[in-house]
Coordinates of N, CA, C and O and ligand atoms in Angstrom, one line a residue:
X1 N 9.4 15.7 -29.1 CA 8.6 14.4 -29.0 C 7.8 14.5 -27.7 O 8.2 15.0 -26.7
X2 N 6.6 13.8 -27.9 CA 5.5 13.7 -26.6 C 4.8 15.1 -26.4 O 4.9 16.2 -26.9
X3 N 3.9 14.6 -25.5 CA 3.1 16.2 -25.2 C 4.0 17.2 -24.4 O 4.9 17.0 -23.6
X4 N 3.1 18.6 -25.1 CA 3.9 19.9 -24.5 C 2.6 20.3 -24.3 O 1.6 19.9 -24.9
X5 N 2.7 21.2 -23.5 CA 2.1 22.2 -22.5 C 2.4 23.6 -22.8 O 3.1 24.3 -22.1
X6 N 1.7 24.1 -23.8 CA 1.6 25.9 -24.2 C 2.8 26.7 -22.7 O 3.8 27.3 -22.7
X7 N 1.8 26.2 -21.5 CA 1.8 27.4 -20.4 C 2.8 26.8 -19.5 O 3.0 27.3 -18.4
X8 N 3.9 25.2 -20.1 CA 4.5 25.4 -18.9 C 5.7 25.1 -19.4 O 5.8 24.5 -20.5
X9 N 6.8 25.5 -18.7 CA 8.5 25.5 -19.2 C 9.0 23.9 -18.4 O 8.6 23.4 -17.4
X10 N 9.9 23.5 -19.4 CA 10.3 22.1 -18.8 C 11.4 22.2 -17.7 O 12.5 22.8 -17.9
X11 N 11.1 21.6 -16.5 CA 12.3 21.6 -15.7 C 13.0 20.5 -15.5 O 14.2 20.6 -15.7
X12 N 12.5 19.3 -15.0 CA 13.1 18.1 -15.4 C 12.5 17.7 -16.7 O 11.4 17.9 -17.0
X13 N 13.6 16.8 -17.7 CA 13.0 16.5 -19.1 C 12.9 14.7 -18.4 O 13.3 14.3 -17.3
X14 N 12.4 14.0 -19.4 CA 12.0 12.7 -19.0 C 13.0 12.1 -19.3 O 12.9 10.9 -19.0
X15 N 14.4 12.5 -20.1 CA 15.2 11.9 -19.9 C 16.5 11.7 -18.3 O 17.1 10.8 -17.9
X16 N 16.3 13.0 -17.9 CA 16.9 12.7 -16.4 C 15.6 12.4 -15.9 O 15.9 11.7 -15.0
X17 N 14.7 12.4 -15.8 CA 13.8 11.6 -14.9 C 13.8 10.0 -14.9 O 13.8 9.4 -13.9
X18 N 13.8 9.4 -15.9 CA 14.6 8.2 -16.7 C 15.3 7.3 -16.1 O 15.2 6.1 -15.7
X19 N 16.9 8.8 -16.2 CA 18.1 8.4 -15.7 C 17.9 7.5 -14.1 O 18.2 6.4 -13.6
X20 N 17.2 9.4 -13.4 CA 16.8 9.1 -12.2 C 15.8 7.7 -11.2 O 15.8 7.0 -10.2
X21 N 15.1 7.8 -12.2 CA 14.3 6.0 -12.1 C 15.4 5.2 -11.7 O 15.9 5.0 -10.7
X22 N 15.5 4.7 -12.9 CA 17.2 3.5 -12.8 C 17.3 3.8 -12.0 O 16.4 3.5 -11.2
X23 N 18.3 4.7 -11.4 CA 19.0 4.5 -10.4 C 18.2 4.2 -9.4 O 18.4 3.1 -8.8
X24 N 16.7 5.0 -8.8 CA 16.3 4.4 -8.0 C 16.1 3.1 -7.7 O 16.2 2.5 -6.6
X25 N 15.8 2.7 -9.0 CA 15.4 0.8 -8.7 C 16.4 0.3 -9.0 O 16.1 -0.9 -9.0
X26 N 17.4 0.3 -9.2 CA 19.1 -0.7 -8.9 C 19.2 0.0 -7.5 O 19.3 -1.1 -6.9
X27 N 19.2 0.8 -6.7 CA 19.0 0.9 -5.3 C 18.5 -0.1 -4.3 O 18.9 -0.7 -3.3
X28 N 16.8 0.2 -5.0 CA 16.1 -0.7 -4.0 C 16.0 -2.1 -4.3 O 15.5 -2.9 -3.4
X29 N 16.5 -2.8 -5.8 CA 17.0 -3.6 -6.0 C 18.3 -4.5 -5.4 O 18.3 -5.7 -5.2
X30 N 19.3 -3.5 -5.0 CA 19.7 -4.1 -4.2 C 19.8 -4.0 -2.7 O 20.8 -4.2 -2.0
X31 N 18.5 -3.5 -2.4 CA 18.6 -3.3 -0.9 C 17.7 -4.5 -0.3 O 17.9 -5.1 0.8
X32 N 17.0 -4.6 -0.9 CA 15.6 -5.3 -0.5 C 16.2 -6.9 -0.8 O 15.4 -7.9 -0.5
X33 N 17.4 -7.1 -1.4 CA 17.6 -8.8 -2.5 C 17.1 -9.4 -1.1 O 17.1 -8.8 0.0
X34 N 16.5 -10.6 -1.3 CA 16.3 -11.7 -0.6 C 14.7 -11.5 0.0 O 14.0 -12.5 0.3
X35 N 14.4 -10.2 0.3 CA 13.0 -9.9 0.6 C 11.8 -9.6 -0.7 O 12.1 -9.3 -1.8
X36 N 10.5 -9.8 -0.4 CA 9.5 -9.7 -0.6 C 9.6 -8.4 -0.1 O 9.8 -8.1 1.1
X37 N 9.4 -7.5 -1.3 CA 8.9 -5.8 -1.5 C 7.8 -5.5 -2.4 O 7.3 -5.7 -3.6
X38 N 7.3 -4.4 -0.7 CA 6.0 -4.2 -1.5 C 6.0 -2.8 -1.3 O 6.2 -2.3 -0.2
X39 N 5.6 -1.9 -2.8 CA 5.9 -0.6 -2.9 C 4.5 -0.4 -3.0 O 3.7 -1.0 -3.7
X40 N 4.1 1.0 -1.9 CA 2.3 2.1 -1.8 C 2.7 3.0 -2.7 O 3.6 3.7 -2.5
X41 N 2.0 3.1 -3.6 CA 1.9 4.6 -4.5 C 0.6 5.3 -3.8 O -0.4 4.7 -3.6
X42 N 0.8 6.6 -3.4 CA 0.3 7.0 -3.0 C -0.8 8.1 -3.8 O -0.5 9.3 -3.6
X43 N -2.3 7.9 -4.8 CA -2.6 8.5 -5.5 C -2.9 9.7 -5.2 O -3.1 10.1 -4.0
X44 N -2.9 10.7 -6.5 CA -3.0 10.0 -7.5 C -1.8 10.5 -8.2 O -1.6 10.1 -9.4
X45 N -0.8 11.5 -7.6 CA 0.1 12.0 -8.1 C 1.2 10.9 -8.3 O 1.8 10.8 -9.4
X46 N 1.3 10.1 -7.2 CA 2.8 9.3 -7.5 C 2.3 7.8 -8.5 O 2.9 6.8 -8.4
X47 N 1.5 8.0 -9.1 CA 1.1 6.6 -9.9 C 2.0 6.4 -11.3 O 2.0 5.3 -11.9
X48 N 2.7 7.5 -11.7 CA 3.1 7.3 -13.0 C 4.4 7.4 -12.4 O 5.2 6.8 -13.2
X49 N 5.1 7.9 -11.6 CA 6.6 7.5 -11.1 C 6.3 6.2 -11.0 O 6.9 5.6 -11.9
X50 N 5.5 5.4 -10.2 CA 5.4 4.4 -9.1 C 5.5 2.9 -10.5 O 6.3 2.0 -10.5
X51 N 4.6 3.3 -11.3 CA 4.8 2.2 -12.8 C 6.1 2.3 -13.3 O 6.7 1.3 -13.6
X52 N 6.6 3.5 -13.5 CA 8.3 3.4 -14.1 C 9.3 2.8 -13.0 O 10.4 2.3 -13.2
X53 N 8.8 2.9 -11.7 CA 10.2 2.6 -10.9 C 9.7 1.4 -10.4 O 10.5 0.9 -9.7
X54 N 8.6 0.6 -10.5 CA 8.6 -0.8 -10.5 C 9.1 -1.5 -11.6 O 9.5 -2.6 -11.3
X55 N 9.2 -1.3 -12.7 CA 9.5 -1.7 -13.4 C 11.4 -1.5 -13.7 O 12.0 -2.0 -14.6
X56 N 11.8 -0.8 -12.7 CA 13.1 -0.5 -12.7 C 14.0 -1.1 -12.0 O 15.2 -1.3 -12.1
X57 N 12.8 -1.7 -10.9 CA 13.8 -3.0 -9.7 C 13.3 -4.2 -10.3 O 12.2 -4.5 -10.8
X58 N 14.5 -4.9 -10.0 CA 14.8 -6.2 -10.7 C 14.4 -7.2 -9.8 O 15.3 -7.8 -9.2
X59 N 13.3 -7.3 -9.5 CA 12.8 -8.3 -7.4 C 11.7 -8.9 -7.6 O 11.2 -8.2 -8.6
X60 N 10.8 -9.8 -7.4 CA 9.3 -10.0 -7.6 C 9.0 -8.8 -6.5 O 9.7 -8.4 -5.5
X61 N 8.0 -8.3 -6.8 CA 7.6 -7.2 -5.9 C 6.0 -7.2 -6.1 O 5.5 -7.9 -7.1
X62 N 5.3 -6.6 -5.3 CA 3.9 -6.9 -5.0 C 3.5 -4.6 -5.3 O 4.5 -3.8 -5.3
X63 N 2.5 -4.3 -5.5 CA 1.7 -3.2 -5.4 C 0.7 -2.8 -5.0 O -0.3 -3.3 -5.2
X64 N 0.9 -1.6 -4.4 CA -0.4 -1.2 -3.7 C -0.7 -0.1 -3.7 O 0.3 0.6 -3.7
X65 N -2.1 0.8 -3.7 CA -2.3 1.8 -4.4 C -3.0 2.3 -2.9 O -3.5 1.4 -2.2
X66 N -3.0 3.7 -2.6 CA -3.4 4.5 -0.7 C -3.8 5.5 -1.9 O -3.2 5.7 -2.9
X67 N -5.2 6.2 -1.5 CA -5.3 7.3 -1.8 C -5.7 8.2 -0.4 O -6.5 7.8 0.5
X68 N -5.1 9.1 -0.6 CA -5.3 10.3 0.2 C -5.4 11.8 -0.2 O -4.7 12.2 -1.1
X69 N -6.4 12.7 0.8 CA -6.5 13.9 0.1 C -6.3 14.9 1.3 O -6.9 14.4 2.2
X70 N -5.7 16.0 1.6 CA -5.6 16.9 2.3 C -6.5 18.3 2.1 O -6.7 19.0 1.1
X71 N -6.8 18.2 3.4 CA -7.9 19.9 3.2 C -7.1 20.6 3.3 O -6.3 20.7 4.3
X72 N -7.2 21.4 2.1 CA -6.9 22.4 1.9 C -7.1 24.0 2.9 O -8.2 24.4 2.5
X73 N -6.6 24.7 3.7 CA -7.1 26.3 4.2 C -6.4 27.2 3.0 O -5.2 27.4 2.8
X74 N -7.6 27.9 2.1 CA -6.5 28.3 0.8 C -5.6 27.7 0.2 O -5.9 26.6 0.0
X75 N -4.7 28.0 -0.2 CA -3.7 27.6 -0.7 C -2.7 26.8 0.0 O -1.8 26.2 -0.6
X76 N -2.9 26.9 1.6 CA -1.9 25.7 2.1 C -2.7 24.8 2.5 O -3.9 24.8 2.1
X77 N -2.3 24.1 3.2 CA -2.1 22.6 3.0 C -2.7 22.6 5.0 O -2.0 22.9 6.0
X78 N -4.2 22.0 5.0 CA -3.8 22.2 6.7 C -3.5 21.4 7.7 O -3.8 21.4 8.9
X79 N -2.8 20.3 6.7 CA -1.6 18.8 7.5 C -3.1 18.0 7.8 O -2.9 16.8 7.8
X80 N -4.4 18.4 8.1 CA -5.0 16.8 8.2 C -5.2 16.5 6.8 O -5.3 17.4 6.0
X81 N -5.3 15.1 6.6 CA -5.2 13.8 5.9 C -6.2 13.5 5.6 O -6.7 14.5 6.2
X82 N -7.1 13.0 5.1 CA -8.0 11.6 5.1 C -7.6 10.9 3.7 O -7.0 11.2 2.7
X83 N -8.2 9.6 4.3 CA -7.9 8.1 3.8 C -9.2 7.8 2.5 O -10.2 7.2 2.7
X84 N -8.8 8.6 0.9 CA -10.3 8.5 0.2 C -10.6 7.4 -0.3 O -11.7 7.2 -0.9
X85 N -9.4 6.3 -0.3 CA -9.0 5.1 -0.7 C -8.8 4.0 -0.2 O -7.9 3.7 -1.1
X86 N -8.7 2.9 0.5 CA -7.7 2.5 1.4 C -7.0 1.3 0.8 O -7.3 0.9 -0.4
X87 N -5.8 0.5 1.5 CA -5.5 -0.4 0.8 C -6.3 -1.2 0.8 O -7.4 -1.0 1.3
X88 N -6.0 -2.8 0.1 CA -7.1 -3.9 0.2 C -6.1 -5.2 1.2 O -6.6 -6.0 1.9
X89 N -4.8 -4.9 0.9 CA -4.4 -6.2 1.8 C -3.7 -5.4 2.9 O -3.4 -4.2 3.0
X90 N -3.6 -6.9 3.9 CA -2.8 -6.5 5.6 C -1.6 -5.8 5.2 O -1.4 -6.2 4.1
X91 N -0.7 -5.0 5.5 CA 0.7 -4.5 5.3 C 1.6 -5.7 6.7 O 2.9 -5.8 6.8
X92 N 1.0 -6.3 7.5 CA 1.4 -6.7 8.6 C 2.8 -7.6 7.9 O 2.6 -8.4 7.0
X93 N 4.1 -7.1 8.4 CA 5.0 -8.2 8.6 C 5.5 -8.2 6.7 O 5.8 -9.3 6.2
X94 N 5.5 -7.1 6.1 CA 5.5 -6.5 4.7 C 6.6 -5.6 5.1 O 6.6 -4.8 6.0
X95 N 7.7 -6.0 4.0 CA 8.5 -5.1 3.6 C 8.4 -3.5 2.7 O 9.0 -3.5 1.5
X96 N 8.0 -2.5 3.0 CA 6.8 -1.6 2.5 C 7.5 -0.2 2.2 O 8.2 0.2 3.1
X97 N 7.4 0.2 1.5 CA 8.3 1.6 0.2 C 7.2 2.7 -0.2 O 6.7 2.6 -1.3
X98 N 6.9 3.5 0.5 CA 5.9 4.5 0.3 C 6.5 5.4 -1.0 O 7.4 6.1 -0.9
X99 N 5.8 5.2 -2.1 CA 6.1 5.9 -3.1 C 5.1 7.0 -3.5 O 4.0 7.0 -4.1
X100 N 5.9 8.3 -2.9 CA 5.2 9.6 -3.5 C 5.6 10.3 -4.4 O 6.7 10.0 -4.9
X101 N 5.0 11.3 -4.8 CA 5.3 12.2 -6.0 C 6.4 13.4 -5.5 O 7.3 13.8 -6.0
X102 N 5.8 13.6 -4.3 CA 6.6 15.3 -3.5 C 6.5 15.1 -2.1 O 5.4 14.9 -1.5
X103 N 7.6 15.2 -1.6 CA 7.1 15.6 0.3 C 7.6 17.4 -0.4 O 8.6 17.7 -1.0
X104 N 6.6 18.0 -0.1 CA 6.2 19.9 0.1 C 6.4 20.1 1.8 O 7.5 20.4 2.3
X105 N 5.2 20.0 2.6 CA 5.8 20.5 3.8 C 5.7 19.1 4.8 O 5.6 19.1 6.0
X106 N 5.8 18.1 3.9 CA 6.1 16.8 5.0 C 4.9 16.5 5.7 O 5.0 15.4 6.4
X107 N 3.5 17.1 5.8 CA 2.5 16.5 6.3 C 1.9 15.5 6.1 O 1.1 14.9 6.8
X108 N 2.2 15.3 4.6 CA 1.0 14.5 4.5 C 1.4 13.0 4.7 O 0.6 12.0 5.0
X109 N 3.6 12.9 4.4 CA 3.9 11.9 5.2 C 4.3 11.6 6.5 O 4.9 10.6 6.8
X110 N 4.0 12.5 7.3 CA 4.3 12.2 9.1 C 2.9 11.4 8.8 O 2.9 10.1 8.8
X111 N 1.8 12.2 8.7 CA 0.4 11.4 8.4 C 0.3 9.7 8.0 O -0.3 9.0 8.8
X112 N 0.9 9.3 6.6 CA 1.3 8.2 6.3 C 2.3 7.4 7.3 O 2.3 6.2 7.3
X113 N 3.0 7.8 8.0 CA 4.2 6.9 8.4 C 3.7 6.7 9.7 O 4.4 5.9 10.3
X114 N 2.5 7.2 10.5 CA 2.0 7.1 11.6 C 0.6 6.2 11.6 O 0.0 5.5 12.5
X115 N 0.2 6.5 10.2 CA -1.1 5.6 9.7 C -0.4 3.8 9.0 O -1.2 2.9 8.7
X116 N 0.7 3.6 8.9 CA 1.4 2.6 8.7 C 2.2 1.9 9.9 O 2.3 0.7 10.0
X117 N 2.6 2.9 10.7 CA 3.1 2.0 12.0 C 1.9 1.3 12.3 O 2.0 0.0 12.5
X118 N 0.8 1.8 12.4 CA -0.2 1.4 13.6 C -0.4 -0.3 12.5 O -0.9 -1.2 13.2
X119 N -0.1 -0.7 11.6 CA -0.4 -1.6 10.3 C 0.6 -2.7 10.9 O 0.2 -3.9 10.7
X120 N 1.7 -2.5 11.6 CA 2.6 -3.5 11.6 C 3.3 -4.0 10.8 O 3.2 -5.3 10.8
X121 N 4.2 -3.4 9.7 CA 4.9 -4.1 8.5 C 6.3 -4.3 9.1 O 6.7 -3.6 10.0
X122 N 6.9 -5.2 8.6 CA 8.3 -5.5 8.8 C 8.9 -4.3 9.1 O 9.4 -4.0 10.3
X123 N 9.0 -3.7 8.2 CA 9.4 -2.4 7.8 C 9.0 -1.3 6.9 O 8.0 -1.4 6.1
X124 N 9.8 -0.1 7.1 CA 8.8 1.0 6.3 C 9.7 2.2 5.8 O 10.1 3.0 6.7
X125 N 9.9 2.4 4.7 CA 11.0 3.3 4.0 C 10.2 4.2 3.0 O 9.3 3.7 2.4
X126 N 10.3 5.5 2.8 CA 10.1 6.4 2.3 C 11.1 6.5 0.7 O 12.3 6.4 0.6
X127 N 10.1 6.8 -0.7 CA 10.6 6.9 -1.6 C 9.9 8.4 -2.5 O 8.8 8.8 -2.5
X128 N 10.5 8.8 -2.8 CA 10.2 10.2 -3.2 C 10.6 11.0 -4.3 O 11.7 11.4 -4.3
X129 N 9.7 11.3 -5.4 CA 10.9 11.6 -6.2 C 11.1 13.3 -6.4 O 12.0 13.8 -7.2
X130 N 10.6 13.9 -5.8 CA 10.9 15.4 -5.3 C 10.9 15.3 -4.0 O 10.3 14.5 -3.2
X131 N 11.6 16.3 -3.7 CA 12.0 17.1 -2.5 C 11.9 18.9 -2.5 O 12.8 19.6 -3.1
X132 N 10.9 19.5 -1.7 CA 10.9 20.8 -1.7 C 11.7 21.1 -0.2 O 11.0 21.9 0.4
X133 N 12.4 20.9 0.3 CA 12.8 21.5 1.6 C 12.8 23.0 2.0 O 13.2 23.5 3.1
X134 N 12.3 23.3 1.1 CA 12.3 25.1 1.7 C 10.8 25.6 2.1 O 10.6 26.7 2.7
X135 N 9.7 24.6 1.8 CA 8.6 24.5 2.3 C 8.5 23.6 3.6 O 7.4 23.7 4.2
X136 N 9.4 22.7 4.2 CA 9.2 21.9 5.3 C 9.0 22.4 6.7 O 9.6 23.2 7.3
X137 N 7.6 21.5 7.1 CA 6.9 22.1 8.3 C 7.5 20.9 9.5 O 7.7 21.3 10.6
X138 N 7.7 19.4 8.9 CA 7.9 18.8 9.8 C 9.1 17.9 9.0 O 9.1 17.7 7.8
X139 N 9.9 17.3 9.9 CA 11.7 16.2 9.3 C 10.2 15.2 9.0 O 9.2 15.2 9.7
X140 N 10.5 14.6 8.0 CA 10.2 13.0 7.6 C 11.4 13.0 6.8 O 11.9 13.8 6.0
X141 N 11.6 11.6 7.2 CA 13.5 10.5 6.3 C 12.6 10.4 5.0 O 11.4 10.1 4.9
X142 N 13.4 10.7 4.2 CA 13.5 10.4 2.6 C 14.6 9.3 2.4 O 15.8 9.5 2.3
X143 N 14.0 8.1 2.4 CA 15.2 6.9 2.1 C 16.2 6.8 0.6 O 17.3 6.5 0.3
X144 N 14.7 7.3 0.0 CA 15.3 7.2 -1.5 C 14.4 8.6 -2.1 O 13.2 8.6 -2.0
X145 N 15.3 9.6 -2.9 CA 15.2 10.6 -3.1 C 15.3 11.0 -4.7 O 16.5 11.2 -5.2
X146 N 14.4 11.2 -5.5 CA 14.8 11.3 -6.7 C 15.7 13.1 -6.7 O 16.9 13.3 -6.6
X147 N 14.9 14.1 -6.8 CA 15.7 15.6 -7.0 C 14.8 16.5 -5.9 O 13.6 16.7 -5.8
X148 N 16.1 17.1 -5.0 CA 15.7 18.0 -4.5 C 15.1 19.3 -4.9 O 16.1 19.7 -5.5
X149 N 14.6 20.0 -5.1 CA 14.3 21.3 -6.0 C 13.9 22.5 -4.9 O 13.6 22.3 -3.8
X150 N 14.1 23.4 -5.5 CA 13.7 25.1 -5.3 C 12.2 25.1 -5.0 O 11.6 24.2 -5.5
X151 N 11.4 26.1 -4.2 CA 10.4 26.2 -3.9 C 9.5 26.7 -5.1 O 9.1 27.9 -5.0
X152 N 9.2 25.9 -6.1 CA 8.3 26.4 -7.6 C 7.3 24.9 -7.3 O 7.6 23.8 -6.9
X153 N 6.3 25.5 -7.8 CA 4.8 24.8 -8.1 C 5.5 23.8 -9.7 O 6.2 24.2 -10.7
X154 N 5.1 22.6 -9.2 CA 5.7 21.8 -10.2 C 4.4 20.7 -10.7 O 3.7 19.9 -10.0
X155 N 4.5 20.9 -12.0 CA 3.4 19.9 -12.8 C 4.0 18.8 -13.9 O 5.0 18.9 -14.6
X156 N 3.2 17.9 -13.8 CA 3.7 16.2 -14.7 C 4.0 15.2 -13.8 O 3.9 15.0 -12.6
X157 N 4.4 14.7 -15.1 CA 4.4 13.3 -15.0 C 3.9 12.7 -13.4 O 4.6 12.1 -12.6
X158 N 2.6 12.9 -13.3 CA 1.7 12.8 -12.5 C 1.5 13.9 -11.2 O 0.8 13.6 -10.2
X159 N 2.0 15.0 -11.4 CA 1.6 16.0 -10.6 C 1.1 16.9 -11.5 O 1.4 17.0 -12.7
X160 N -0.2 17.6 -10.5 CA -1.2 18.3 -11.3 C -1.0 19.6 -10.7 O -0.3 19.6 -9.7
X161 N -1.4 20.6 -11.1 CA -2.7 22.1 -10.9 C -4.0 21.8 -11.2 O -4.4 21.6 -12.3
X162 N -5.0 21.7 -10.0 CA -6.2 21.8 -10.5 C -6.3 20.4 -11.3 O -6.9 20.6 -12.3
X163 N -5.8 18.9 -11.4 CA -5.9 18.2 -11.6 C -5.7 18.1 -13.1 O -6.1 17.2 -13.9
X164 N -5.0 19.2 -13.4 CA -4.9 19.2 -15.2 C -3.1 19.1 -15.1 O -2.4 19.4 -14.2
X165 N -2.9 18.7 -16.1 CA -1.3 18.7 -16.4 C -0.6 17.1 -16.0 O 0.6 17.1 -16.2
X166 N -1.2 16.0 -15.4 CA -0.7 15.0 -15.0 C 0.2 14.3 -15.7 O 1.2 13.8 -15.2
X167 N -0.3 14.3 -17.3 CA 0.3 13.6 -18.2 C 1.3 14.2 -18.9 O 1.6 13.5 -19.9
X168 N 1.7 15.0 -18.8 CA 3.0 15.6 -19.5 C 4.4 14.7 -19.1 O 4.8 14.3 -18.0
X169 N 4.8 14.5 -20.0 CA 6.0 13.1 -19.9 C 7.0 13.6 -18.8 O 7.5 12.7 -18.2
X170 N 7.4 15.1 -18.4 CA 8.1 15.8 -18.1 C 7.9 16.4 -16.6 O 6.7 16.3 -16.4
X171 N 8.4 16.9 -15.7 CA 8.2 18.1 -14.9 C 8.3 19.6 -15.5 O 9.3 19.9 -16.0
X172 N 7.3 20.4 -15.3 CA 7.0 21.4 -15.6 C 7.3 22.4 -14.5 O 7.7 22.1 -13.3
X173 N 7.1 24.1 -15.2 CA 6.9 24.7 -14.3 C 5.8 25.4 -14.9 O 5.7 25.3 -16.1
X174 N 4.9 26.1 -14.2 CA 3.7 26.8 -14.7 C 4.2 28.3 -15.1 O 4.8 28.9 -14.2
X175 N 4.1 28.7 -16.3 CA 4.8 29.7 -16.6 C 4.3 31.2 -16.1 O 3.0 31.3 -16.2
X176 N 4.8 31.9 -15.8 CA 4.9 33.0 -15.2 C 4.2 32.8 -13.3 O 3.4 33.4 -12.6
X177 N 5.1 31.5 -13.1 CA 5.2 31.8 -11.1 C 6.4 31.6 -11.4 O 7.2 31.6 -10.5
Ligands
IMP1 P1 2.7 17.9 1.8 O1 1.8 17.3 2.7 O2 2.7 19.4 1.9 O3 4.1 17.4 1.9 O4 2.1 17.8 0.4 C1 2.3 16.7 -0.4 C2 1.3 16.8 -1.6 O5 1.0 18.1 -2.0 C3 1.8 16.1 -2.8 O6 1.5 14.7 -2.7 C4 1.1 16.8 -3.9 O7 -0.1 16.2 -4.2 C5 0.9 18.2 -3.4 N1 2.0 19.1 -3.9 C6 2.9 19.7 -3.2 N2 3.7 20.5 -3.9 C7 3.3 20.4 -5.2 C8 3.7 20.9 -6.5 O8 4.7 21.7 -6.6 N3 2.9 20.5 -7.6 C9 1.9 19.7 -7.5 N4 1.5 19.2 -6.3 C10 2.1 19.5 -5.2
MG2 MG1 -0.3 14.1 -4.0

């Protein structure tokens, strides 16, 4: 059931991704009780985690959408940032949940958590639902952590190649890396 992908093998299926959701938002559900939480999806990869796992905490909660793109040197990544999006309201004195798709070598959220301090929110927690640690250039806290994984190029459920593959219900791997 759902779309498949000829060229790519399934590594998480959307049923443990699922699983994984829940749990995150009975987490931050009960971390946040009594606060006003407001979760950044960070486009455009973390938008389709960011709709399942709002809908997984049980809180009035507010959203907000940061797009950012990194220049690329080749194939890495060369840690500066820019802002192709920005938000529309103050974060000031906001209880605030950065929701991404992947910290890979952690630049792009040292980037975020330094472009947020200068914002003034109450507070500021990291939500993530991959983790590559064998690519890590710089520590950023992962508060809430969906699956750590092995160093493989990973596509769906809103992570792309070349901006194709977003919508596959699943995480993928691109077949033959
Ligand atoms: P970082 O700054 O190196 O941590 O990179 C984070 C960004 O790189 C993510 O938001 C993704 O857009 C992209 N990225 C890193 N690894 C992958 C992957 O395996 N598949 C798809 N995108 C990735
Ligand atoms: Mg991204």
């Amino acid at each position: 059931m759902g779309f498949e992908a000829a060229d790519v093998s399934t590594f998480i299926d959307r049923q443990a991704i699922a699983a994984r959701v829940a749990e995150l938002g009975a987490q931050l559900t009960k971390d946040y009780q009594g606060k006003a939480l407001t979760l950044v999806g960070i486009m455009k990869g973390s938008v389709f985690f960011l709709t399942d796992l709002a809908r997984a905490v049980d809180l009035p909660l507010t959203v907000e959408l940061l797009g950012v793109s990194s220049y690329q040197g080749g194939t890495e990544t060369t840690g500066e940032v820019r802002i192709t999006s920005d938000l529309t309201k103050p974060m000031a004195d906001k209880h605030i949940v950065i929701v991404e798709d992947i910290i890979d070598t952690g630049l792009t959220m040292k980037f975020l958590l330094e472009n947020f301090a200068a914002r003034h929110p109450a507070s500021v927690k990291v939500c993530a639902l991959l983790e590559k640690p064998a690519r890590a250039r710089v520590k950023v806290p992962i508060d809430y952590k969906g699956f750590v994984i092995e160093d493989k190029f990973v596509v769906g459920y809103g992570l792309d190649f070349d901006e194709k593959y977003r919508n596959l219900p699943y995480i993928g791997v691109m077949k033959g890396t």
